[in-house]
Amino acid sequence: MRFLLRGLLVGLGYLPLAVVHGLASIIGTLLWLLPNSRKQVALRHLELCLPELPEAERRDLARRSLLHFVKAVLESPAIWFGPEARLRKWMHDPVAEARLRDLAGQGGCIVLCPHIGSWELAGMFCASVGRITSLYKPQKGAIDELILEGRSRLGANLVPTNGAGVKALLQALRNGEMIGVLPDQDPPRGSGVFAPLFGIPAHTTELVSKLASRTHAPVCFCYAERLPWGRGFRFHVKPLGVAGIADAEEGAAALNRGIESVLTHLPEQYWWSYKRFRRRQAGQRNVYKKR
């Protein structure tokens, strides 16, 4: 099973980027036209997070977000198993590389790669710049081995989202290396606090501020903007000042303010269909159920 699945991913990985994006546009358009939960969640998030926008503009953002989500999924085989020369061409961005090297050269760096643009490529870009240890959530079955193989192709060290993984991150920072964290997901119960995200309480990871305050390592966002018509990608590296924040709630609030700035930069390329507000505080209503 793993052999067959790997063969399929390798085959998809050699398709031209324009073909991948064209196929993704077809699938994404179907997602928009047909009733489904992803479409409804994206519309609800934009209603909650960007209420100042006219409804027609929010609907257009939701539609384009679905297209970019499918593009991100279908790009993965090319990033994991496609030609390395083409991969490195996609990642050629001397300005972003210099910024990331400068931050990493300050005694390690905490790199945040949110689910915007080509998030798999952003992680690979960091691995191309220097040694990095990244958290990942183990999956079931053969796909877990393939994800590990793909994401590690340029030398990244993948560690699971558990206590041992967190210890590995801390050790990497102490060694002056980079670590990678997904900052925009709902962390497991007991490892997060509620902090405002677009004014809405969101269960947010404490890990970033804890590691930053403990090691004084700089923190930055790194994300890959997808250019139109299969023309490639542009990378963005933006520092986030949380190293001196010891309080968990203050650190989480600062993290979410940074996430807001990234999302509003490229709102159409964000994964709005992920249920970011599914965990609620006691007494708070489910935001995904209409009154």
PDB file of C-alpha atoms in Angstrom:
ATOM      1  CA  MET A   1       0.000   0.000   0.000  1.00  0.00           C
ATOM      2  CA  ARG A   2       2.774   2.415   0.929  1.00  0.00           C
ATOM      3  CA  PHE A   3       4.628   1.593  -2.303  1.00  0.00           C
ATOM      4  CA  LEU A   4       1.546   2.263  -4.452  1.00  0.00           C
ATOM      5  CA  LEU A   5       0.724   5.490  -2.612  1.00  0.00           C
ATOM      6  CA  ARG A   6       4.300   6.701  -2.881  1.00  0.00           C
ATOM      7  CA  GLY A   7       4.317   5.945  -6.615  1.00  0.00           C
ATOM      8  CA  LEU A   8       1.138   7.990  -7.048  1.00  0.00           C
ATOM      9  CA  LEU A   9       2.583  10.942  -5.110  1.00  0.00           C
ATOM     10  CA  VAL A  10       5.842  10.825  -7.080  1.00  0.00           C
ATOM     11  CA  GLY A  11       3.871  10.817 -10.331  1.00  0.00           C
ATOM     12  CA  LEU A  12       1.799  13.792  -9.243  1.00  0.00           C
ATOM     13  CA  GLY A  13       4.970  15.488  -8.060  1.00  0.00           C
ATOM     14  CA  TYR A  14       6.350  15.707 -11.587  1.00  0.00           C
ATOM     15  CA  LEU A  15       3.342  17.535 -13.034  1.00  0.00           C
ATOM     16  CA  PRO A  16       4.026  21.160 -14.083  1.00  0.00           C
ATOM     17  CA  LEU A  17       2.965  23.706 -11.484  1.00  0.00           C
ATOM     18  CA  ALA A  18       0.533  25.360 -13.908  1.00  0.00           C
ATOM     19  CA  VAL A  19      -1.212  21.996 -14.442  1.00  0.00           C
ATOM     20  CA  VAL A  20      -1.426  21.387 -10.670  1.00  0.00           C
ATOM     21  CA  HIS A  21      -2.921  24.833 -10.107  1.00  0.00           C
ATOM     22  CA  GLY A  22      -5.346  24.386 -13.001  1.00  0.00           C
ATOM     23  CA  LEU A  23      -6.575  21.084 -11.573  1.00  0.00           C
ATOM     24  CA  ALA A  24      -6.840  22.674  -8.130  1.00  0.00           C
ATOM     25  CA  SER A  25      -8.927  25.514  -9.545  1.00  0.00           C
ATOM     26  CA  ILE A  26     -11.412  23.010 -10.973  1.00  0.00           C
ATOM     27  CA  ILE A  27     -11.704  21.091  -7.700  1.00  0.00           C
ATOM     28  CA  GLY A  28     -11.868  24.300  -5.675  1.00  0.00           C
ATOM     29  CA  THR A  29     -14.629  25.673  -7.901  1.00  0.00           C
ATOM     30  CA  LEU A  30     -16.643  22.503  -7.321  1.00  0.00           C
ATOM     31  CA  LEU A  31     -16.139  22.910  -3.571  1.00  0.00           C
ATOM     32  CA  TRP A  32     -17.540  26.416  -3.861  1.00  0.00           C
ATOM     33  CA  LEU A  33     -20.523  25.454  -6.005  1.00  0.00           C
ATOM     34  CA  LEU A  34     -21.569  22.368  -4.032  1.00  0.00           C
ATOM     35  CA  PRO A  35     -22.906  22.446  -0.439  1.00  0.00           C
ATOM     36  CA  ASN A  36     -20.165  21.412   1.996  1.00  0.00           C
ATOM     37  CA  SER A  37     -18.871  22.195   5.470  1.00  0.00           C
ATOM     38  CA  ARG A  38     -15.579  23.743   4.299  1.00  0.00           C
ATOM     39  CA  LYS A  39     -17.427  26.428   2.383  1.00  0.00           C
ATOM     40  CA  GLN A  40     -19.735  27.181   5.318  1.00  0.00           C
ATOM     41  CA  VAL A  41     -16.858  27.347   7.832  1.00  0.00           C
ATOM     42  CA  ALA A  42     -14.872  29.703   5.590  1.00  0.00           C
ATOM     43  CA  LEU A  43     -17.881  32.009   5.184  1.00  0.00           C
ATOM     44  CA  ARG A  44     -18.523  31.964   8.933  1.00  0.00           C
ATOM     45  CA  HIS A  45     -14.907  32.802   9.763  1.00  0.00           C
ATOM     46  CA  LEU A  46     -14.851  35.739   7.391  1.00  0.00           C
ATOM     47  CA  GLU A  47     -18.146  36.973   8.837  1.00  0.00           C
ATOM     48  CA  LEU A  48     -16.617  36.833  12.334  1.00  0.00           C
ATOM     49  CA  CYS A  49     -13.086  38.010  11.604  1.00  0.00           C
ATOM     50  CA  LEU A  50     -13.558  40.567   8.824  1.00  0.00           C
ATOM     51  CA  PRO A  51     -17.085  41.923   9.419  1.00  0.00           C
ATOM     52  CA  GLU A  52     -16.099  45.337   8.043  1.00  0.00           C
ATOM     53  CA  LEU A  53     -15.929  43.890   4.517  1.00  0.00           C
ATOM     54  CA  PRO A  54     -19.071  43.878   2.339  1.00  0.00           C
ATOM     55  CA  GLU A  55     -20.752  40.465   2.139  1.00  0.00           C
ATOM     56  CA  ALA A  56     -19.979  40.128  -1.583  1.00  0.00           C
ATOM     57  CA  GLU A  57     -16.268  40.675  -0.872  1.00  0.00           C
ATOM     58  CA  ARG A  58     -16.298  38.119   1.942  1.00  0.00           C
ATOM     59  CA  ARG A  59     -17.927  35.550  -0.335  1.00  0.00           C
ATOM     60  CA  ASP A  60     -15.306  36.171  -2.999  1.00  0.00           C
ATOM     61  CA  LEU A  61     -12.551  35.762  -0.383  1.00  0.00           C
ATOM     62  CA  ALA A  62     -14.095  32.479   0.762  1.00  0.00           C
ATOM     63  CA  ARG A  63     -14.244  31.228  -2.825  1.00  0.00           C
ATOM     64  CA  ARG A  64     -10.614  32.106  -3.519  1.00  0.00           C
ATOM     65  CA  SER A  65      -9.568  30.649  -0.176  1.00  0.00           C
ATOM     66  CA  LEU A  66     -11.032  27.267  -1.158  1.00  0.00           C
ATOM     67  CA  LEU A  67      -9.077  27.361  -4.421  1.00  0.00           C
ATOM     68  CA  HIS A  68      -5.837  28.146  -2.578  1.00  0.00           C
ATOM     69  CA  PHE A  69      -6.513  25.401  -0.022  1.00  0.00           C
ATOM     70  CA  VAL A  70      -6.769  22.819  -2.798  1.00  0.00           C
ATOM     71  CA  LYS A  71      -3.638  24.236  -4.435  1.00  0.00           C
ATOM     72  CA  ALA A  72      -1.754  23.811  -1.156  1.00  0.00           C
ATOM     73  CA  VAL A  73      -2.856  20.175  -0.930  1.00  0.00           C
ATOM     74  CA  LEU A  74      -2.031  19.315  -4.550  1.00  0.00           C
ATOM     75  CA  GLU A  75       1.355  21.078  -4.365  1.00  0.00           C
ATOM     76  CA  SER A  76       2.529  18.749  -1.597  1.00  0.00           C
ATOM     77  CA  PRO A  77       3.605  15.851  -3.877  1.00  0.00           C
ATOM     78  CA  ALA A  78       5.726  18.246  -5.972  1.00  0.00           C
ATOM     79  CA  ILE A  79       7.347  19.697  -2.849  1.00  0.00           C
ATOM     80  CA  TRP A  80       7.942  16.310  -1.219  1.00  0.00           C
ATOM     81  CA  PHE A  81       8.854  14.142  -4.205  1.00  0.00           C
ATOM     82  CA  GLY A  82       9.189  16.336  -7.316  1.00  0.00           C
ATOM     83  CA  PRO A  83      12.485  17.300  -9.010  1.00  0.00           C
ATOM     84  CA  GLU A  84      14.847  18.883  -6.489  1.00  0.00           C
ATOM     85  CA  ALA A  85      16.233  21.342  -9.038  1.00  0.00           C
ATOM     86  CA  ARG A  86      12.722  22.711  -9.644  1.00  0.00           C
ATOM     87  CA  LEU A  87      12.040  22.808  -5.906  1.00  0.00           C
ATOM     88  CA  ARG A  88      15.166  24.886  -5.270  1.00  0.00           C
ATOM     89  CA  LYS A  89      14.192  27.198  -8.127  1.00  0.00           C
ATOM     90  CA  TRP A  90      10.828  27.808  -6.437  1.00  0.00           C
ATOM     91  CA  MET A  91      12.643  28.608  -3.182  1.00  0.00           C
ATOM     92  CA  HIS A  92      15.114  31.070  -4.716  1.00  0.00           C
ATOM     93  CA  ASP A  93      14.510  34.281  -2.772  1.00  0.00           C
ATOM     94  CA  PRO A  94      17.810  35.902  -1.700  1.00  0.00           C
ATOM     95  CA  VAL A  95      16.139  38.704   0.303  1.00  0.00           C
ATOM     96  CA  ALA A  96      14.004  36.366   2.435  1.00  0.00           C
ATOM     97  CA  GLU A  97      16.890  33.936   2.812  1.00  0.00           C
ATOM     98  CA  ALA A  98      19.191  36.698   4.089  1.00  0.00           C
ATOM     99  CA  ARG A  99      16.573  37.805   6.629  1.00  0.00           C
ATOM    100  CA  LEU A 100      16.074  34.283   7.923  1.00  0.00           C
ATOM    101  CA  ARG A 101      19.832  33.615   8.111  1.00  0.00           C
ATOM    102  CA  ASP A 102      20.293  36.830  10.069  1.00  0.00           C
ATOM    103  CA  LEU A 103      17.651  35.840  12.613  1.00  0.00           C
ATOM    104  CA  ALA A 104      18.921  32.263  12.862  1.00  0.00           C
ATOM    105  CA  GLY A 105      22.431  33.583  13.400  1.00  0.00           C
ATOM    106  CA  GLN A 106      21.369  35.231  16.661  1.00  0.00           C
ATOM    107  CA  GLY A 107      21.643  31.953  18.555  1.00  0.00           C
ATOM    108  CA  GLY A 108      18.731  29.999  17.145  1.00  0.00           C
ATOM    109  CA  CYS A 109      15.317  31.117  15.933  1.00  0.00           C
ATOM    110  CA  ILE A 110      11.669  30.136  16.420  1.00  0.00           C
ATOM    111  CA  VAL A 111      10.078  30.095  12.960  1.00  0.00           C
ATOM    112  CA  LEU A 112       6.285  30.224  12.717  1.00  0.00           C
ATOM    113  CA  CYS A 113       4.761  28.853   9.502  1.00  0.00           C
ATOM    114  CA  PRO A 114       0.991  29.485   9.519  1.00  0.00           C
ATOM    115  CA  HIS A 115      -1.417  27.831   7.078  1.00  0.00           C
ATOM    116  CA  ILE A 116      -1.246  30.520   4.448  1.00  0.00           C
ATOM    117  CA  GLY A 117      -0.041  30.299   0.859  1.00  0.00           C
ATOM    118  CA  SER A 118       2.121  27.221   0.254  1.00  0.00           C
ATOM    119  CA  TRP A 119       2.794  26.238   3.869  1.00  0.00           C
ATOM    120  CA  GLU A 120       4.608  23.011   2.912  1.00  0.00           C
ATOM    121  CA  LEU A 121       7.000  25.027   0.758  1.00  0.00           C
ATOM    122  CA  ALA A 122       7.599  27.513   3.592  1.00  0.00           C
ATOM    123  CA  GLY A 123       8.791  24.681   5.817  1.00  0.00           C
ATOM    124  CA  MET A 124      11.034  23.363   3.061  1.00  0.00           C
ATOM    125  CA  PHE A 125      12.458  26.855   2.510  1.00  0.00           C
ATOM    126  CA  CYS A 126      13.495  27.018   6.175  1.00  0.00           C
ATOM    127  CA  ALA A 127      15.196  23.623   5.882  1.00  0.00           C
ATOM    128  CA  SER A 128      17.134  24.884   2.858  1.00  0.00           C
ATOM    129  CA  VAL A 129      18.480  27.810   4.903  1.00  0.00           C
ATOM    130  CA  GLY A 130      19.782  25.873   7.904  1.00  0.00           C
ATOM    131  CA  ARG A 131      19.227  23.105  10.436  1.00  0.00           C
ATOM    132  CA  ILE A 132      15.652  23.047  11.694  1.00  0.00           C
ATOM    133  CA  THR A 133      13.618  20.844  14.031  1.00  0.00           C
ATOM    134  CA  SER A 134       9.870  21.056  13.443  1.00  0.00           C
ATOM    135  CA  LEU A 135       6.805  19.801  15.256  1.00  0.00           C
ATOM    136  CA  TYR A 136       4.358  17.665  13.312  1.00  0.00           C
ATOM    137  CA  LYS A 137       1.206  15.770  14.197  1.00  0.00           C
ATOM    138  CA  PRO A 138       1.618  12.029  13.455  1.00  0.00           C
ATOM    139  CA  GLN A 139      -0.966  10.602  11.059  1.00  0.00           C
ATOM    140  CA  LYS A 140      -2.436   7.127  10.750  1.00  0.00           C
ATOM    141  CA  GLY A 141      -1.294   4.486   8.289  1.00  0.00           C
ATOM    142  CA  ALA A 142       1.146   4.692   5.406  1.00  0.00           C
ATOM    143  CA  ILE A 143       0.623   8.415   4.874  1.00  0.00           C
ATOM    144  CA  ASP A 144       2.556   9.151   8.091  1.00  0.00           C
ATOM    145  CA  GLU A 145       5.772   7.612   6.710  1.00  0.00           C
ATOM    146  CA  LEU A 146       5.346   9.473   3.432  1.00  0.00           C
ATOM    147  CA  ILE A 147       4.804  12.820   5.169  1.00  0.00           C
ATOM    148  CA  LEU A 148       7.933  12.243   7.243  1.00  0.00           C
ATOM    149  CA  GLU A 149       9.922  11.286   4.156  1.00  0.00           C
ATOM    150  CA  GLY A 150       8.677  14.253   2.142  1.00  0.00           C
ATOM    151  CA  ARG A 151       9.105  16.930   4.762  1.00  0.00           C
ATOM    152  CA  SER A 152      12.572  15.640   5.671  1.00  0.00           C
ATOM    153  CA  ARG A 153      13.966  15.602   2.129  1.00  0.00           C
ATOM    154  CA  LEU A 154      16.212  18.639   2.693  1.00  0.00           C
ATOM    155  CA  GLY A 155      17.322  17.597   6.167  1.00  0.00           C
ATOM    156  CA  ALA A 156      14.562  18.868   8.461  1.00  0.00           C
ATOM    157  CA  ASN A 157      14.201  16.958  11.730  1.00  0.00           C
ATOM    158  CA  LEU A 158      10.521  16.176  12.405  1.00  0.00           C
ATOM    159  CA  VAL A 159       9.436  15.537  15.989  1.00  0.00           C
ATOM    160  CA  PRO A 160       5.936  14.631  17.264  1.00  0.00           C
ATOM    161  CA  THR A 161       3.642  16.955  19.179  1.00  0.00           C
ATOM    162  CA  ASN A 162       4.336  15.483  22.615  1.00  0.00           C
ATOM    163  CA  GLY A 163       6.667  16.034  25.562  1.00  0.00           C
ATOM    164  CA  ALA A 164       9.610  14.436  23.816  1.00  0.00           C
ATOM    165  CA  GLY A 165       9.073  16.658  20.802  1.00  0.00           C
ATOM    166  CA  VAL A 166       9.025  19.806  22.930  1.00  0.00           C
ATOM    167  CA  LYS A 167      12.282  18.731  24.610  1.00  0.00           C
ATOM    168  CA  ALA A 168      13.824  18.278  21.153  1.00  0.00           C
ATOM    169  CA  LEU A 169      12.767  21.816  20.218  1.00  0.00           C
ATOM    170  CA  LEU A 170      14.339  23.250  23.355  1.00  0.00           C
ATOM    171  CA  GLN A 171      17.577  21.375  22.730  1.00  0.00           C
ATOM    172  CA  ALA A 172      17.696  22.586  19.126  1.00  0.00           C
ATOM    173  CA  LEU A 173      17.361  26.203  20.280  1.00  0.00           C
ATOM    174  CA  ARG A 174      20.113  25.700  22.834  1.00  0.00           C
ATOM    175  CA  ASN A 175      22.270  24.372  19.988  1.00  0.00           C
ATOM    176  CA  GLY A 176      21.688  27.623  18.086  1.00  0.00           C
ATOM    177  CA  GLU A 177      19.419  26.008  15.487  1.00  0.00           C
ATOM    178  CA  MET A 178      15.994  26.909  14.106  1.00  0.00           C
ATOM    179  CA  ILE A 179      12.761  25.286  15.201  1.00  0.00           C
ATOM    180  CA  GLY A 180       9.467  25.262  13.287  1.00  0.00           C
ATOM    181  CA  VAL A 181       6.011  25.614  14.870  1.00  0.00           C
ATOM    182  CA  LEU A 182       2.511  25.843  13.385  1.00  0.00           C
ATOM    183  CA  PRO A 183       1.058  28.812  15.312  1.00  0.00           C
ATOM    184  CA  ASP A 184      -2.538  28.893  14.046  1.00  0.00           C
ATOM    185  CA  GLN A 185      -3.982  25.547  15.126  1.00  0.00           C
ATOM    186  CA  ASP A 186      -6.009  24.617  18.197  1.00  0.00           C
ATOM    187  CA  PRO A 187      -3.439  23.008  20.550  1.00  0.00           C
ATOM    188  CA  PRO A 188      -4.297  19.977  22.718  1.00  0.00           C
ATOM    189  CA  ARG A 189      -6.205  20.643  25.912  1.00  0.00           C
ATOM    190  CA  GLY A 190      -3.871  21.764  28.679  1.00  0.00           C
ATOM    191  CA  SER A 191      -1.230  23.208  26.362  1.00  0.00           C
ATOM    192  CA  GLY A 192      -2.949  26.450  25.432  1.00  0.00           C
ATOM    193  CA  VAL A 193      -4.684  29.544  26.766  1.00  0.00           C
ATOM    194  CA  PHE A 194      -7.481  31.672  25.353  1.00  0.00           C
ATOM    195  CA  ALA A 195      -6.363  34.884  23.669  1.00  0.00           C
ATOM    196  CA  PRO A 196      -8.177  37.227  21.266  1.00  0.00           C
ATOM    197  CA  LEU A 197      -7.883  36.559  17.544  1.00  0.00           C
ATOM    198  CA  PHE A 198      -9.789  39.198  15.570  1.00  0.00           C
ATOM    199  CA  GLY A 199     -11.518  39.954  18.884  1.00  0.00           C
ATOM    200  CA  ILE A 200     -12.687  36.353  19.379  1.00  0.00           C
ATOM    201  CA  PRO A 201     -11.243  34.179  22.188  1.00  0.00           C
ATOM    202  CA  ALA A 202      -9.167  31.461  20.501  1.00  0.00           C
ATOM    203  CA  HIS A 203      -7.433  28.553  22.206  1.00  0.00           C
ATOM    204  CA  THR A 204      -3.798  29.409  21.454  1.00  0.00           C
ATOM    205  CA  THR A 205      -0.521  27.596  22.002  1.00  0.00           C
ATOM    206  CA  GLU A 206       1.648  28.635  24.961  1.00  0.00           C
ATOM    207  CA  LEU A 207       4.697  26.921  23.463  1.00  0.00           C
ATOM    208  CA  VAL A 208       5.988  29.881  21.454  1.00  0.00           C
ATOM    209  CA  SER A 209       6.097  32.401  24.287  1.00  0.00           C
ATOM    210  CA  LYS A 210       7.435  29.805  26.742  1.00  0.00           C
ATOM    211  CA  LEU A 211      10.319  28.808  24.493  1.00  0.00           C
ATOM    212  CA  ALA A 212      11.037  32.429  23.569  1.00  0.00           C
ATOM    213  CA  SER A 213      11.113  33.634  27.173  1.00  0.00           C
ATOM    214  CA  ARG A 214      13.228  30.671  28.258  1.00  0.00           C
ATOM    215  CA  THR A 215      15.846  30.863  25.509  1.00  0.00           C
ATOM    216  CA  HIS A 216      15.534  34.520  24.365  1.00  0.00           C
ATOM    217  CA  ALA A 217      15.568  33.230  20.793  1.00  0.00           C
ATOM    218  CA  PRO A 218      14.089  35.589  18.170  1.00  0.00           C
ATOM    219  CA  VAL A 219      10.698  34.673  16.728  1.00  0.00           C
ATOM    220  CA  CYS A 220       9.547  35.240  13.162  1.00  0.00           C
ATOM    221  CA  PHE A 221       6.847  34.308  10.696  1.00  0.00           C
ATOM    222  CA  CYS A 222       7.838  32.677   7.430  1.00  0.00           C
ATOM    223  CA  TYR A 223       5.288  32.075   4.695  1.00  0.00           C
ATOM    224  CA  ALA A 224       5.263  31.480   0.950  1.00  0.00           C
ATOM    225  CA  GLU A 225       2.970  33.687  -1.128  1.00  0.00           C
ATOM    226  CA  ARG A 226       1.624  31.856  -4.164  1.00  0.00           C
ATOM    227  CA  LEU A 227       2.034  33.921  -7.342  1.00  0.00           C
ATOM    228  CA  PRO A 228      -0.708  33.820 -10.014  1.00  0.00           C
ATOM    229  CA  TRP A 229      -0.684  31.689 -13.153  1.00  0.00           C
ATOM    230  CA  GLY A 230       1.821  29.155 -11.812  1.00  0.00           C
ATOM    231  CA  ARG A 231       4.649  31.711 -11.808  1.00  0.00           C
ATOM    232  CA  GLY A 232       6.113  30.453  -8.543  1.00  0.00           C
ATOM    233  CA  PHE A 233       6.308  31.857  -5.029  1.00  0.00           C
ATOM    234  CA  ARG A 234       7.504  34.824  -2.973  1.00  0.00           C
ATOM    235  CA  PHE A 235       8.696  34.353   0.616  1.00  0.00           C
ATOM    236  CA  HIS A 236       8.013  36.645   3.550  1.00  0.00           C
ATOM    237  CA  VAL A 237       9.998  36.692   6.813  1.00  0.00           C
ATOM    238  CA  LYS A 238       8.547  38.940   9.533  1.00  0.00           C
ATOM    239  CA  PRO A 239       9.940  39.190  13.099  1.00  0.00           C
ATOM    240  CA  LEU A 240       7.562  38.844  16.052  1.00  0.00           C
ATOM    241  CA  GLY A 241       8.576  40.363  19.382  1.00  0.00           C
ATOM    242  CA  VAL A 242       7.545  37.914  22.113  1.00  0.00           C
ATOM    243  CA  ALA A 243      10.953  36.950  23.537  1.00  0.00           C
ATOM    244  CA  GLY A 244      10.556  39.125  26.623  1.00  0.00           C
ATOM    245  CA  ILE A 245       6.958  38.102  27.457  1.00  0.00           C
ATOM    246  CA  ALA A 246       6.845  35.597  30.312  1.00  0.00           C
ATOM    247  CA  ASP A 247       3.075  35.706  30.933  1.00  0.00           C
ATOM    248  CA  ALA A 248       1.318  32.981  28.931  1.00  0.00           C
ATOM    249  CA  GLU A 249      -1.803  35.013  28.103  1.00  0.00           C
ATOM    250  CA  GLU A 250       0.183  38.095  27.087  1.00  0.00           C
ATOM    251  CA  GLY A 251       2.438  35.944  24.915  1.00  0.00           C
ATOM    252  CA  ALA A 252      -0.542  34.247  23.261  1.00  0.00           C
ATOM    253  CA  ALA A 253      -2.184  37.625  22.609  1.00  0.00           C
ATOM    254  CA  ALA A 254       1.022  38.937  20.996  1.00  0.00           C
ATOM    255  CA  LEU A 255       1.228  35.782  18.876  1.00  0.00           C
ATOM    256  CA  ASN A 256      -2.353  36.204  17.665  1.00  0.00           C
ATOM    257  CA  ARG A 257      -1.753  39.863  16.799  1.00  0.00           C
ATOM    258  CA  GLY A 258       1.100  38.685  14.598  1.00  0.00           C
ATOM    259  CA  ILE A 259      -1.127  36.060  13.001  1.00  0.00           C
ATOM    260  CA  GLU A 260      -3.740  38.735  12.291  1.00  0.00           C
ATOM    261  CA  SER A 261      -1.157  40.830  10.424  1.00  0.00           C
ATOM    262  CA  VAL A 262      -0.156  37.822   8.305  1.00  0.00           C
ATOM    263  CA  LEU A 263      -3.756  36.867   7.532  1.00  0.00           C
ATOM    264  CA  THR A 264      -4.778  40.369   6.524  1.00  0.00           C
ATOM    265  CA  HIS A 265      -1.729  40.569   4.229  1.00  0.00           C
ATOM    266  CA  LEU A 266      -2.960  37.638   2.099  1.00  0.00           C
ATOM    267  CA  PRO A 267      -6.506  36.857   3.263  1.00  0.00           C
ATOM    268  CA  GLU A 268      -7.428  34.961   0.091  1.00  0.00           C
ATOM    269  CA  GLN A 269      -4.551  32.495   0.628  1.00  0.00           C
ATOM    270  CA  TYR A 270      -5.401  31.581   4.229  1.00  0.00           C
ATOM    271  CA  TRP A 271      -6.971  28.276   5.303  1.00  0.00           C
ATOM    272  CA  TRP A 272     -10.262  29.810   6.449  1.00  0.00           C
ATOM    273  CA  SER A 273     -12.043  26.434   6.348  1.00  0.00           C
ATOM    274  CA  TYR A 274     -10.157  25.145   9.427  1.00  0.00           C
ATOM    275  CA  LYS A 275     -12.322  25.321  12.580  1.00  0.00           C
ATOM    276  CA  ARG A 276     -10.010  27.590  14.541  1.00  0.00           C
ATOM    277  CA  PHE A 277     -12.634  28.482  17.195  1.00  0.00           C
ATOM    278  CA  ARG A 278     -14.014  25.000  17.853  1.00  0.00           C
ATOM    279  CA  ARG A 279     -12.794  24.915  21.483  1.00  0.00           C
ATOM    280  CA  ARG A 280     -14.720  27.381  23.644  1.00  0.00           C
ATOM    281  CA  GLN A 281     -14.447  28.661  27.192  1.00  0.00           C
ATOM    282  CA  ALA A 282     -17.059  27.565  29.705  1.00  0.00           C
ATOM    283  CA  GLY A 283     -20.363  29.256  28.971  1.00  0.00           C
ATOM    284  CA  GLN A 284     -19.420  30.424  25.465  1.00  0.00           C
ATOM    285  CA  ARG A 285     -21.605  29.381  22.572  1.00  0.00           C
ATOM    286  CA  ASN A 286     -20.498  27.371  19.565  1.00  0.00           C
ATOM    287  CA  VAL A 287     -19.650  30.000  16.954  1.00  0.00           C
ATOM    288  CA  TYR A 288     -20.390  27.566  14.123  1.00  0.00           C
ATOM    289  CA  LYS A 289     -24.045  27.203  15.055  1.00  0.00           C
ATOM    290  CA  LYS A 290     -26.335  29.998  13.939  1.00  0.00           C
ATOM    291  CA  ARG A 291     -28.626  31.422  16.565  1.00  0.00           C
TER     292      ARG A 291
END
